JSON list of C-alpha atoms in Angstrom, two decimals:
[
{"chain": "A", "resi": 1230, "resn": "MET", "atom": "CA", "xyz": [39.82, 9.78, 11.85]},
{"chain": "A", "resi": 1231, "resn": "GLY", "atom": "CA", "xyz": [40.44, 6.02, 12.04]},
{"chain": "A", "resi": 1232, "resn": "ALA", "atom": "CA", "xyz": [38.54, 5.76, 15.34]},
{"chain": "A", "resi": 1233, "resn": "VAL", "atom": "CA", "xyz": [35.57, 7.66, 13.90]},
{"chain": "A", "resi": 1234, "resn": "ALA", "atom": "CA", "xyz": [35.53, 5.43, 10.85]},
{"chain": "A", "resi": 1235, "resn": "ALA", "atom": "CA", "xyz": [35.62, 2.35, 13.06]},
{"chain": "A", "resi": 1236, "resn": "GLN", "atom": "CA", "xyz": [32.62, 3.63, 15.01]},
{"chain": "A", "resi": 1237, "resn": "ARG", "atom": "CA", "xyz": [30.68, 4.26, 11.83]},
{"chain": "A", "resi": 1238, "resn": "THR", "atom": "CA", "xyz": [31.58, 1.08, 9.99]},
{"chain": "A", "resi": 1239, "resn": "TYR", "atom": "CA", "xyz": [31.50, -2.45, 11.35]},
{"chain": "A", "resi": 1240, "resn": "GLY", "atom": "CA", "xyz": [31.97, -5.53, 9.21]},
{"chain": "A", "resi": 1241, "resn": "GLY", "atom": "CA", "xyz": [31.72, -3.37, 6.10]},
{"chain": "A", "resi": 1242, "resn": "VAL", "atom": "CA", "xyz": [28.31, -2.01, 7.13]},
{"chain": "A", "resi": 1243, "resn": "SER", "atom": "CA", "xyz": [27.95, 1.68, 7.99]},
{"chain": "A", "resi": 1244, "resn": "ALA", "atom": "CA", "xyz": [26.09, 2.99, 11.02]},
{"chain": "A", "resi": 1245, "resn": "GLU", "atom": "CA", "xyz": [23.36, 4.32, 8.75]},
{"chain": "A", "resi": 1246, "resn": "GLN", "atom": "CA", "xyz": [22.96, 0.93, 7.09]},
{"chain": "A", "resi": 1247, "resn": "ARG", "atom": "CA", "xyz": [22.76, -0.82, 10.45]},
{"chain": "A", "resi": 1248, "resn": "GLN", "atom": "CA", "xyz": [20.09, 1.61, 11.60]},
{"chain": "A", "resi": 1249, "resn": "ALA", "atom": "CA", "xyz": [18.13, 1.03, 8.39]},
{"chain": "A", "resi": 1250, "resn": "GLN", "atom": "CA", "xyz": [18.40, -2.73, 8.94]},
{"chain": "A", "resi": 1251, "resn": "ARG", "atom": "CA", "xyz": [17.09, -2.38, 12.51]},
{"chain": "A", "resi": 1252, "resn": "ARG", "atom": "CA", "xyz": [14.21, -0.22, 11.32]},
{"chain": "A", "resi": 1253, "resn": "THR", "atom": "CA", "xyz": [13.34, -2.84, 8.72]},
{"chain": "A", "resi": 1254, "resn": "ALA", "atom": "CA", "xyz": [13.47, -5.57, 11.36]},
{"chain": "A", "resi": 1255, "resn": "LEU", "atom": "CA", "xyz": [11.11, -3.58, 13.58]},
{"chain": "A", "resi": 1256, "resn": "LEU", "atom": "CA", "xyz": [8.66, -3.04, 10.72]},
{"chain": "A", "resi": 1257, "resn": "ASP", "atom": "CA", "xyz": [8.81, -6.73, 9.83]},
{"chain": "A", "resi": 1258, "resn": "ALA", "atom": "CA", "xyz": [8.01, -7.54, 13.45]},
{"chain": "A", "resi": 1259, "resn": "ALA", "atom": "CA", "xyz": [5.19, -4.97, 13.46]},
{"chain": "A", "resi": 1260, "resn": "LEU", "atom": "CA", "xyz": [3.71, -6.59, 10.37]},
{"chain": "A", "resi": 1261, "resn": "ASP", "atom": "CA", "xyz": [3.62, -9.95, 12.16]},
{"chain": "A", "resi": 1262, "resn": "ILE", "atom": "CA", "xyz": [2.14, -8.58, 15.36]},
{"chain": "A", "resi": 1263, "resn": "VAL", "atom": "CA", "xyz": [-0.54, -6.36, 13.83]},
{"chain": "A", "resi": 1264, "resn": "ALA", "atom": "CA", "xyz": [-1.61, -9.04, 11.34]},
{"chain": "A", "resi": 1265, "resn": "GLU", "atom": "CA", "xyz": [-1.77, -11.77, 14.00]},
{"chain": "A", "resi": 1266, "resn": "ASP", "atom": "CA", "xyz": [-3.01, -9.93, 17.10]},
{"chain": "A", "resi": 1267, "resn": "GLY", "atom": "CA", "xyz": [-4.05, -6.38, 16.19]},
{"chain": "A", "resi": 1268, "resn": "GLN", "atom": "CA", "xyz": [-2.56, -3.02, 17.12]},
{"chain": "A", "resi": 1269, "resn": "ALA", "atom": "CA", "xyz": [-3.35, -3.45, 20.84]},
{"chain": "A", "resi": 1270, "resn": "LYS", "atom": "CA", "xyz": [-0.51, -5.99, 21.06]},
{"chain": "A", "resi": 1271, "resn": "LEU", "atom": "CA", "xyz": [1.96, -3.63, 19.39]},
{"chain": "A", "resi": 1272, "resn": "THR", "atom": "CA", "xyz": [3.99, -2.68, 22.46]},
{"chain": "A", "resi": 1273, "resn": "VAL", "atom": "CA", "xyz": [7.61, -1.55, 22.59]},
{"chain": "A", "resi": 1274, "resn": "ALA", "atom": "CA", "xyz": [8.62, -4.65, 24.53]},
{"chain": "A", "resi": 1275, "resn": "GLY", "atom": "CA", "xyz": [6.69, -7.02, 22.28]},
{"chain": "A", "resi": 1276, "resn": "LEU", "atom": "CA", "xyz": [7.98, -5.39, 19.11]},
{"chain": "A", "resi": 1277, "resn": "CYS", "atom": "CA", "xyz": [11.61, -5.48, 20.21]},
{"chain": "A", "resi": 1278, "resn": "THR", "atom": "CA", "xyz": [11.33, -9.06, 21.43]},
{"chain": "A", "resi": 1279, "resn": "ARG", "atom": "CA", "xyz": [9.89, -10.14, 18.08]},
{"chain": "A", "resi": 1280, "resn": "ALA", "atom": "CA", "xyz": [12.58, -8.21, 16.20]},
{"chain": "A", "resi": 1281, "resn": "GLY", "atom": "CA", "xyz": [15.36, -9.50, 18.48]},
{"chain": "A", "resi": 1282, "resn": "LEU", "atom": "CA", "xyz": [16.51, -5.98, 19.33]},
{"chain": "A", "resi": 1283, "resn": "ASN", "atom": "CA", "xyz": [17.23, -3.98, 22.48]},
{"chain": "A", "resi": 1284, "resn": "GLU", "atom": "CA", "xyz": [14.45, -1.47, 23.28]},
{"chain": "A", "resi": 1285, "resn": "ARG", "atom": "CA", "xyz": [16.82, 1.48, 22.79]},
{"chain": "A", "resi": 1286, "resn": "TYR", "atom": "CA", "xyz": [16.86, 0.69, 19.09]},
{"chain": "A", "resi": 1287, "resn": "TYR", "atom": "CA", "xyz": [13.11, 1.23, 18.91]},
{"chain": "A", "resi": 1288, "resn": "TYR", "atom": "CA", "xyz": [13.48, 4.86, 19.93]},
{"chain": "A", "resi": 1289, "resn": "GLU", "atom": "CA", "xyz": [16.17, 5.60, 17.37]},
{"chain": "A", "resi": 1290, "resn": "SER", "atom": "CA", "xyz": [13.59, 4.99, 14.63]},
{"chain": "A", "resi": 1291, "resn": "PHE", "atom": "CA", "xyz": [10.12, 5.61, 16.09]},
{"chain": "A", "resi": 1292, "resn": "PRO", "atom": "CA", "xyz": [8.80, 8.13, 18.63]},
{"chain": "A", "resi": 1293, "resn": "SER", "atom": "CA", "xyz": [5.48, 6.32, 19.16]},
{"chain": "A", "resi": 1294, "resn": "ARG", "atom": "CA", "xyz": [3.35, 3.33, 18.24]},
{"chain": "A", "resi": 1295, "resn": "ASP", "atom": "CA", "xyz": [1.41, 5.45, 15.75]},
{"chain": "A", "resi": 1296, "resn": "ALA", "atom": "CA", "xyz": [4.69, 6.25, 14.00]},
{"chain": "A", "resi": 1297, "resn": "VAL", "atom": "CA", "xyz": [5.28, 2.51, 13.59]},
{"chain": "A", "resi": 1298, "resn": "LEU", "atom": "CA", "xyz": [1.81, 2.02, 12.13]},
{"chain": "A", "resi": 1299, "resn": "GLU", "atom": "CA", "xyz": [2.29, 5.00, 9.81]},
{"chain": "A", "resi": 1300, "resn": "ALA", "atom": "CA", "xyz": [5.60, 3.61, 8.57]},
{"chain": "A", "resi": 1301, "resn": "LEU", "atom": "CA", "xyz": [4.04, 0.19, 8.08]},
{"chain": "A", "resi": 1302, "resn": "LEU", "atom": "CA", "xyz": [1.18, 1.65, 6.02]},
{"chain": "A", "resi": 1303, "resn": "ASP", "atom": "CA", "xyz": [3.64, 3.72, 4.00]},
{"chain": "A", "resi": 1304, "resn": "ARG", "atom": "CA", "xyz": [5.77, 0.65, 3.27]},
{"chain": "A", "resi": 1305, "resn": "ILE", "atom": "CA", "xyz": [2.78, -1.33, 2.01]},
{"chain": "A", "resi": 1306, "resn": "ALA", "atom": "CA", "xyz": [1.63, 1.63, -0.12]},
{"chain": "A", "resi": 1307, "resn": "GLU", "atom": "CA", "xyz": [5.11, 2.00, -1.61]},
{"chain": "A", "resi": 1308, "resn": "GLU", "atom": "CA", "xyz": [5.19, -1.71, -2.45]},
{"chain": "A", "resi": 1309, "resn": "LEU", "atom": "CA", "xyz": [1.78, -1.42, -4.11]},
{"chain": "A", "resi": 1310, "resn": "ALA", "atom": "CA", "xyz": [2.86, 1.58, -6.16]},
{"chain": "A", "resi": 1311, "resn": "ALA", "atom": "CA", "xyz": [6.08, -0.12, -7.28]},
{"chain": "A", "resi": 1312, "resn": "ALA", "atom": "CA", "xyz": [4.29, -3.35, -8.25]},
{"chain": "A", "resi": 1313, "resn": "ILE", "atom": "CA", "xyz": [1.68, -1.45, -10.23]},
{"chain": "A", "resi": 1314, "resn": "ALA", "atom": "CA", "xyz": [4.31, 0.63, -12.04]},
{"chain": "A", "resi": 1315, "resn": "ILE", "atom": "CA", "xyz": [6.23, -2.49, -13.06]},
{"chain": "A", "resi": 1316, "resn": "ALA", "atom": "CA", "xyz": [3.05, -4.19, -14.24]},
{"chain": "A", "resi": 1317, "resn": "LEU", "atom": "CA", "xyz": [2.01, -1.21, -16.35]},
{"chain": "A", "resi": 1318, "resn": "ALA", "atom": "CA", "xyz": [5.46, -0.90, -17.92]},
{"chain": "A", "resi": 1319, "resn": "SER", "atom": "CA", "xyz": [5.54, -4.56, -18.92]},
{"chain": "A", "resi": 1320, "resn": "SER", "atom": "CA", "xyz": [1.98, -5.03, -20.21]},
{"chain": "A", "resi": 1321, "resn": "PRO", "atom": "CA", "xyz": [0.67, -4.43, -23.76]},
{"chain": "A", "resi": 1322, "resn": "ALA", "atom": "CA", "xyz": [-0.60, -0.94, -24.57]},
{"chain": "A", "resi": 1323, "resn": "GLN", "atom": "CA", "xyz": [-4.24, -2.00, -24.54]},
{"chain": "A", "resi": 1324, "resn": "SER", "atom": "CA", "xyz": [-6.81, -0.71, -22.08]},
{"chain": "A", "resi": 1325, "resn": "ARG", "atom": "CA", "xyz": [-7.89, -4.07, -20.69]},
{"chain": "A", "resi": 1326, "resn": "ALA", "atom": "CA", "xyz": [-4.36, -5.46, -20.61]},
{"chain": "A", "resi": 1327, "resn": "GLN", "atom": "CA", "xyz": [-3.08, -2.43, -18.72]},
{"chain": "A", "resi": 1328, "resn": "ALA", "atom": "CA", "xyz": [-5.96, -2.39, -16.24]},
{"chain": "A", "resi": 1329, "resn": "HIS", "atom": "CA", "xyz": [-5.77, -6.15, -15.67]},
{"chain": "A", "resi": 1330, "resn": "ALA", "atom": "CA", "xyz": [-2.01, -6.05, -15.12]},
{"chain": "A", "resi": 1331, "resn": "ALA", "atom": "CA", "xyz": [-2.16, -3.16, -12.65]},
{"chain": "A", "resi": 1332, "resn": "ILE", "atom": "CA", "xyz": [-5.08, -4.59, -10.67]},
{"chain": "A", "resi": 1333, "resn": "SER", "atom": "CA", "xyz": [-3.52, -8.07, -10.61]},
{"chain": "A", "resi": 1334, "resn": "ALA", "atom": "CA", "xyz": [-0.24, -6.66, -9.32]},
{"chain": "A", "resi": 1335, "resn": "GLY", "atom": "CA", "xyz": [-1.90, -4.64, -6.57]},
{"chain": "A", "resi": 1336, "resn": "ILE", "atom": "CA", "xyz": [-4.10, -7.47, -5.37]},
{"chain": "A", "resi": 1337, "resn": "ALA", "atom": "CA", "xyz": [-1.13, -9.86, -5.47]},
{"chain": "A", "resi": 1338, "resn": "VAL", "atom": "CA", "xyz": [0.82, -7.63, -3.06]},
{"chain": "A", "resi": 1339, "resn": "LEU", "atom": "CA", "xyz": [-2.04, -7.80, -0.57]},
{"chain": "A", "resi": 1340, "resn": "THR", "atom": "CA", "xyz": [-2.97, -11.46, -0.96]},
{"chain": "A", "resi": 1341, "resn": "ASP", "atom": "CA", "xyz": [0.26, -13.31, -1.73]},
{"chain": "A", "resi": 1342, "resn": "ASP", "atom": "CA", "xyz": [1.31, -12.28, 1.77]},
{"chain": "A", "resi": 1343, "resn": "PRO", "atom": "CA", "xyz": [-2.02, -12.09, 3.69]},
{"chain": "A", "resi": 1344, "resn": "ARG", "atom": "CA", "xyz": [-0.31, -10.30, 6.59]},
{"chain": "A", "resi": 1345, "resn": "LYS", "atom": "CA", "xyz": [-0.12, -7.14, 4.49]},
{"chain": "A", "resi": 1346, "resn": "ALA", "atom": "CA", "xyz": [-3.84, -6.92, 3.84]},
{"chain": "A", "resi": 1347, "resn": "ARG", "atom": "CA", "xyz": [-4.72, -7.67, 7.47]},
{"chain": "A", "resi": 1348, "resn": "ALA", "atom": "CA", "xyz": [-2.16, -5.20, 8.79]},
{"chain": "A", "resi": 1349, "resn": "ALA", "atom": "CA", "xyz": [-3.26, -2.49, 6.38]},
{"chain": "A", "resi": 1350, "resn": "LEU", "atom": "CA", "xyz": [-6.91, -2.93, 7.34]},
{"chain": "A", "resi": 1351, "resn": "VAL", "atom": "CA", "xyz": [-6.13, -2.85, 11.06]},
{"chain": "A", "resi": 1352, "resn": "ALA", "atom": "CA", "xyz": [-3.66, 0.02, 10.97]},
{"chain": "A", "resi": 1353, "resn": "SER", "atom": "CA", "xyz": [-5.68, 2.18, 8.58]},
{"chain": "A", "resi": 1354, "resn": "VAL", "atom": "CA", "xyz": [-8.50, 2.65, 11.13]},
{"chain": "A", "resi": 1355, "resn": "ALA", "atom": "CA", "xyz": [-6.49, 2.51, 14.36]},
{"chain": "A", "resi": 1356, "resn": "THR", "atom": "CA", "xyz": [-6.73, 6.24, 15.11]},
{"chain": "A", "resi": 1357, "resn": "PRO", "atom": "CA", "xyz": [-8.33, 9.33, 13.55]},
{"chain": "A", "resi": 1358, "resn": "GLU", "atom": "CA", "xyz": [-4.88, 10.42, 12.38]},
{"chain": "A", "resi": 1359, "resn": "LEU", "atom": "CA", "xyz": [-4.25, 7.09, 10.68]},
{"chain": "A", "resi": 1360, "resn": "ARG", "atom": "CA", "xyz": [-7.69, 7.17, 9.08]},
{"chain": "A", "resi": 1361, "resn": "ALA", "atom": "CA", "xyz": [-6.86, 10.60, 7.66]},
{"chain": "A", "resi": 1362, "resn": "ARG", "atom": "CA", "xyz": [-3.49, 9.33, 6.47]},
{"chain": "A", "resi": 1363, "resn": "THR", "atom": "CA", "xyz": [-5.18, 6.39, 4.77]},
{"chain": "A", "resi": 1364, "resn": "ALA", "atom": "CA", "xyz": [-7.61, 8.73, 3.05]},
{"chain": "A", "resi": 1365, "resn": "ARG", "atom": "CA", "xyz": [-4.65, 10.71, 1.69]},
{"chain": "A", "resi": 1366, "resn": "THR", "atom": "CA", "xyz": [-3.05, 7.50, 0.44]},
{"chain": "A", "resi": 1367, "resn": "VAL", "atom": "CA", "xyz": [-6.26, 6.49, -1.32]},
{"chain": "A", "resi": 1368, "resn": "SER", "atom": "CA", "xyz": [-6.37, 9.93, -2.91]},
{"chain": "A", "resi": 1369, "resn": "SER", "atom": "CA", "xyz": [-2.78, 9.54, -4.11]},
{"chain": "A", "resi": 1370, "resn": "PHE", "atom": "CA", "xyz": [-3.67, 6.27, -5.84]},
{"chain": "A", "resi": 1371, "resn": "ALA", "atom": "CA", "xyz": [-6.71, 7.95, -7.36]},
{"chain": "A", "resi": 1372, "resn": "ARG", "atom": "CA", "xyz": [-4.43, 10.65, -8.78]},
{"chain": "A", "resi": 1373, "resn": "LEU", "atom": "CA", "xyz": [-2.22, 7.90, -10.19]},
{"chain": "A", "resi": 1374, "resn": "VAL", "atom": "CA", "xyz": [-5.24, 6.30, -11.90]},
{"chain": "A", "resi": 1375, "resn": "ALA", "atom": "CA", "xyz": [-6.32, 9.68, -13.29]},
{"chain": "A", "resi": 1376, "resn": "ALA", "atom": "CA", "xyz": [-2.82, 10.39, -14.64]},
{"chain": "A", "resi": 1377, "resn": "GLU", "atom": "CA", "xyz": [-2.40, 6.93, -16.17]},
{"chain": "A", "resi": 1378, "resn": "GLY", "atom": "CA", "xyz": [-5.84, 7.14, -17.76]},
{"chain": "A", "resi": 1379, "resn": "THR", "atom": "CA", "xyz": [-5.14, 10.55, -19.23]},
{"chain": "A", "resi": 1380, "resn": "ASP", "atom": "CA", "xyz": [-1.80, 9.36, -20.62]},
{"chain": "A", "resi": 1381, "resn": "PHE", "atom": "CA", "xyz": [-3.34, 6.21, -22.08]},
{"chain": "A", "resi": 1382, "resn": "TYR", "atom": "CA", "xyz": [-6.34, 7.80, -23.78]},
{"chain": "A", "resi": 1383, "resn": "GLY", "atom": "CA", "xyz": [-4.44, 10.87, -24.89]},
{"chain": "A", "resi": 1384, "resn": "GLU", "atom": "CA", "xyz": [-5.41, 14.51, -24.69]},
{"chain": "A", "resi": 1385, "resn": "ALA", "atom": "CA", "xyz": [-9.15, 14.58, -24.06]},
{"chain": "A", "resi": 1386, "resn": "SER", "atom": "CA", "xyz": [-11.52, 17.37, -23.19]},
{"chain": "A", "resi": 1387, "resn": "ALA", "atom": "CA", "xyz": [-12.97, 15.71, -20.09]},
{"chain": "A", "resi": 1388, "resn": "PRO", "atom": "CA", "xyz": [-13.18, 18.21, -17.21]},
{"chain": "A", "resi": 1389, "resn": "GLU", "atom": "CA", "xyz": [-10.56, 17.61, -14.55]},
{"chain": "A", "resi": 1390, "resn": "ALA", "atom": "CA", "xyz": [-13.26, 17.35, -11.89]},
{"chain": "A", "resi": 1391, "resn": "VAL", "atom": "CA", "xyz": [-14.97, 14.54, -13.81]},
{"chain": "A", "resi": 1392, "resn": "VAL", "atom": "CA", "xyz": [-11.70, 12.64, -14.25]},
{"chain": "A", "resi": 1393, "resn": "ASP", "atom": "CA", "xyz": [-10.93, 13.04, -10.54]},
{"chain": "A", "resi": 1394, "resn": "PHE", "atom": "CA", "xyz": [-14.43, 11.89, -9.59]},
{"chain": "A", "resi": 1395, "resn": "ARG", "atom": "CA", "xyz": [-14.15, 8.69, -11.60]},
{"chain": "A", "resi": 1396, "resn": "ALA", "atom": "CA", "xyz": [-10.65, 7.95, -10.36]},
{"chain": "A", "resi": 1397, "resn": "ASN", "atom": "CA", "xyz": [-11.70, 8.41, -6.73]},
{"chain": "A", "resi": 1398, "resn": "TYR", "atom": "CA", "xyz": [-14.84, 6.38, -7.33]},
{"chain": "A", "resi": 1399, "resn": "LEU", "atom": "CA", "xyz": [-12.79, 3.52, -8.77]},
{"chain": "A", "resi": 1400, "resn": "ILE", "atom": "CA", "xyz": [-10.15, 3.45, -6.04]},
{"chain": "A", "resi": 1401, "resn": "GLY", "atom": "CA", "xyz": [-12.60, 4.00, -3.20]},
{"chain": "A", "resi": 1402, "resn": "GLY", "atom": "CA", "xyz": [-14.85, 1.29, -4.57]},
{"chain": "A", "resi": 1403, "resn": "LEU", "atom": "CA", "xyz": [-11.93, -1.07, -4.99]},
{"chain": "A", "resi": 1404, "resn": "VAL", "atom": "CA", "xyz": [-10.79, -0.54, -1.39]},
{"chain": "A", "resi": 1405, "resn": "GLN", "atom": "CA", "xyz": [-14.29, -1.28, -0.08]},
{"chain": "A", "resi": 1406, "resn": "THR", "atom": "CA", "xyz": [-14.69, -4.29, -2.36]},
{"chain": "A", "resi": 1407, "resn": "LEU", "atom": "CA", "xyz": [-11.32, -5.69, -1.31]},
{"chain": "A", "resi": 1408, "resn": "THR", "atom": "CA", "xyz": [-12.25, -5.23, 2.34]},
{"chain": "A", "resi": 1409, "resn": "THR", "atom": "CA", "xyz": [-15.50, -7.13, 1.81]},
{"chain": "A", "resi": 1410, "resn": "TRP", "atom": "CA", "xyz": [-13.77, -9.85, -0.20]},
{"chain": "A", "resi": 1411, "resn": "LEU", "atom": "CA", "xyz": [-10.98, -10.32, 2.33]},
{"chain": "A", "resi": 1412, "resn": "ALA", "atom": "CA", "xyz": [-13.62, -10.70, 5.06]},
{"chain": "A", "resi": 1413, "resn": "GLY", "atom": "CA", "xyz": [-15.08, -13.60, 3.07]},
{"chain": "A", "resi": 1414, "resn": "ASP", "atom": "CA", "xyz": [-18.35, -11.79, 2.33]},
{"chain": "A", "resi": 1415, "resn": "LEU", "atom": "CA", "xyz": [-17.90, -11.68, -1.44]},
{"chain": "A", "resi": 1416, "resn": "ARG", "atom": "CA", "xyz": [-17.95, -15.10, -3.07]},
{"chain": "A", "resi": 1417, "resn": "LEU", "atom": "CA", "xyz": [-15.47, -14.63, -5.88]},
{"chain": "A", "resi": 1418, "resn": "THR", "atom": "CA", "xyz": [-12.15, -16.28, -6.59]},
{"chain": "A", "resi": 1419, "resn": "ARG", "atom": "CA", "xyz": [-9.15, -13.97, -6.82]},
{"chain": "A", "resi": 1420, "resn": "ALA", "atom": "CA", "xyz": [-9.18, -14.36, -10.61]},
{"chain": "A", "resi": 1421, "resn": "GLU", "atom": "CA", "xyz": [-12.88, -13.46, -10.73]},
{"chain": "A", "resi": 1422, "resn": "LEU", "atom": "CA", "xyz": [-12.32, -10.47, -8.47]},
{"chain": "A", "resi": 1423, "resn": "ILE", "atom": "CA", "xyz": [-9.55, -9.21, -10.75]},
{"chain": "A", "resi": 1424, "resn": "ASP", "atom": "CA", "xyz": [-11.64, -9.76, -13.89]},
{"chain": "A", "resi": 1425, "resn": "GLN", "atom": "CA", "xyz": [-14.70, -8.00, -12.47]},
{"chain": "A", "resi": 1426, "resn": "THR", "atom": "CA", "xyz": [-12.61, -5.08, -11.24]},
{"chain": "A", "resi": 1427, "resn": "THR", "atom": "CA", "xyz": [-10.88, -4.83, -14.61]},
{"chain": "A", "resi": 1428, "resn": "ASP", "atom": "CA", "xyz": [-14.27, -4.67, -16.34]},
{"chain": "A", "resi": 1429, "resn": "VAL", "atom": "CA", "xyz": [-15.34, -1.73, -14.18]},
{"chain": "A", "resi": 1430, "resn": "PHE", "atom": "CA", "xyz": [-12.10, 0.20, -14.69]},
{"chain": "A", "resi": 1431, "resn": "VAL", "atom": "CA", "xyz": [-12.19, -0.30, -18.47]},
{"chain": "A", "resi": 1432, "resn": "LEU", "atom": "CA", "xyz": [-15.88, 0.56, -18.80]},
{"chain": "A", "resi": 1433, "resn": "LEU", "atom": "CA", "xyz": [-15.56, 3.82, -16.88]},
{"chain": "A", "resi": 1434, "resn": "GLY", "atom": "CA", "xyz": [-12.32, 4.78, -18.61]},
{"chain": "A", "resi": 1435, "resn": "GLU", "atom": "CA", "xyz": [-13.50, 4.10, -22.14]},
{"chain": "A", "resi": 1436, "resn": "ASP", "atom": "CA", "xyz": [-16.89, 5.70, -21.49]},
{"chain": "A", "resi": 1437, "resn": "LEU", "atom": "CA", "xyz": [-15.15, 8.88, -20.36]},
{"chain": "A", "resi": 1438, "resn": "ALA", "atom": "CA", "xyz": [-12.83, 8.88, -23.37]},
{"chain": "A", "resi": 1439, "resn": "THR", "atom": "CA", "xyz": [-15.79, 8.39, -25.73]},
{"chain": "A", "resi": 1440, "resn": "ARG", "atom": "CA", "xyz": [-17.94, 11.10, -24.13]},
{"chain": "A", "resi": 1441, "resn": "TYR", "atom": "CA", "xyz": [-15.27, 13.77, -24.37]},
{"chain": "A", "resi": 1442, "resn": "ARG", "atom": "CA", "xyz": [-13.52, 12.75, -27.55]}
]
């Protein structure tokens, strides 16, 4: 039993924790590589060199390059969701305040560390499978917007299809607008981008609540 325990724990860190740390190191390295050089440079050798790990540790966490890109996209999406949830919980219960807080938090995740936006844009279109995965992620954020809007405005009689349409329209439009803005083709400051986006979210949400009140 003592020998098994020694194999599983080293320096107070379990084998599972060490594997999780290596996986995190590989994803951190992937973020650097994809943001700087694109997915074509995301090789096993290059990733392990950047992470400072033996190549065998790559295969304990990822079966392929696409799996790395999928995990990277998932990590960014999870960070976005967490930041938005915290922002909503800590902002006043007013439509504009809530929308502004959530949008600010999401955009901050992608722009405070520019690698995340670049990596997300590159990885999201790398393969047909990743494009489909990105579409599912966008849909999940649209469902979040629909649920938050329904909770905020209370029980309304708006048809579910209409609510879903507006939520998907908002999130899809925001993704495209962010892509254009990050490319430098939309001449707005970050504060202006957040304010304009907030206006659109509030207008569509309050219009829907008024129509079906």
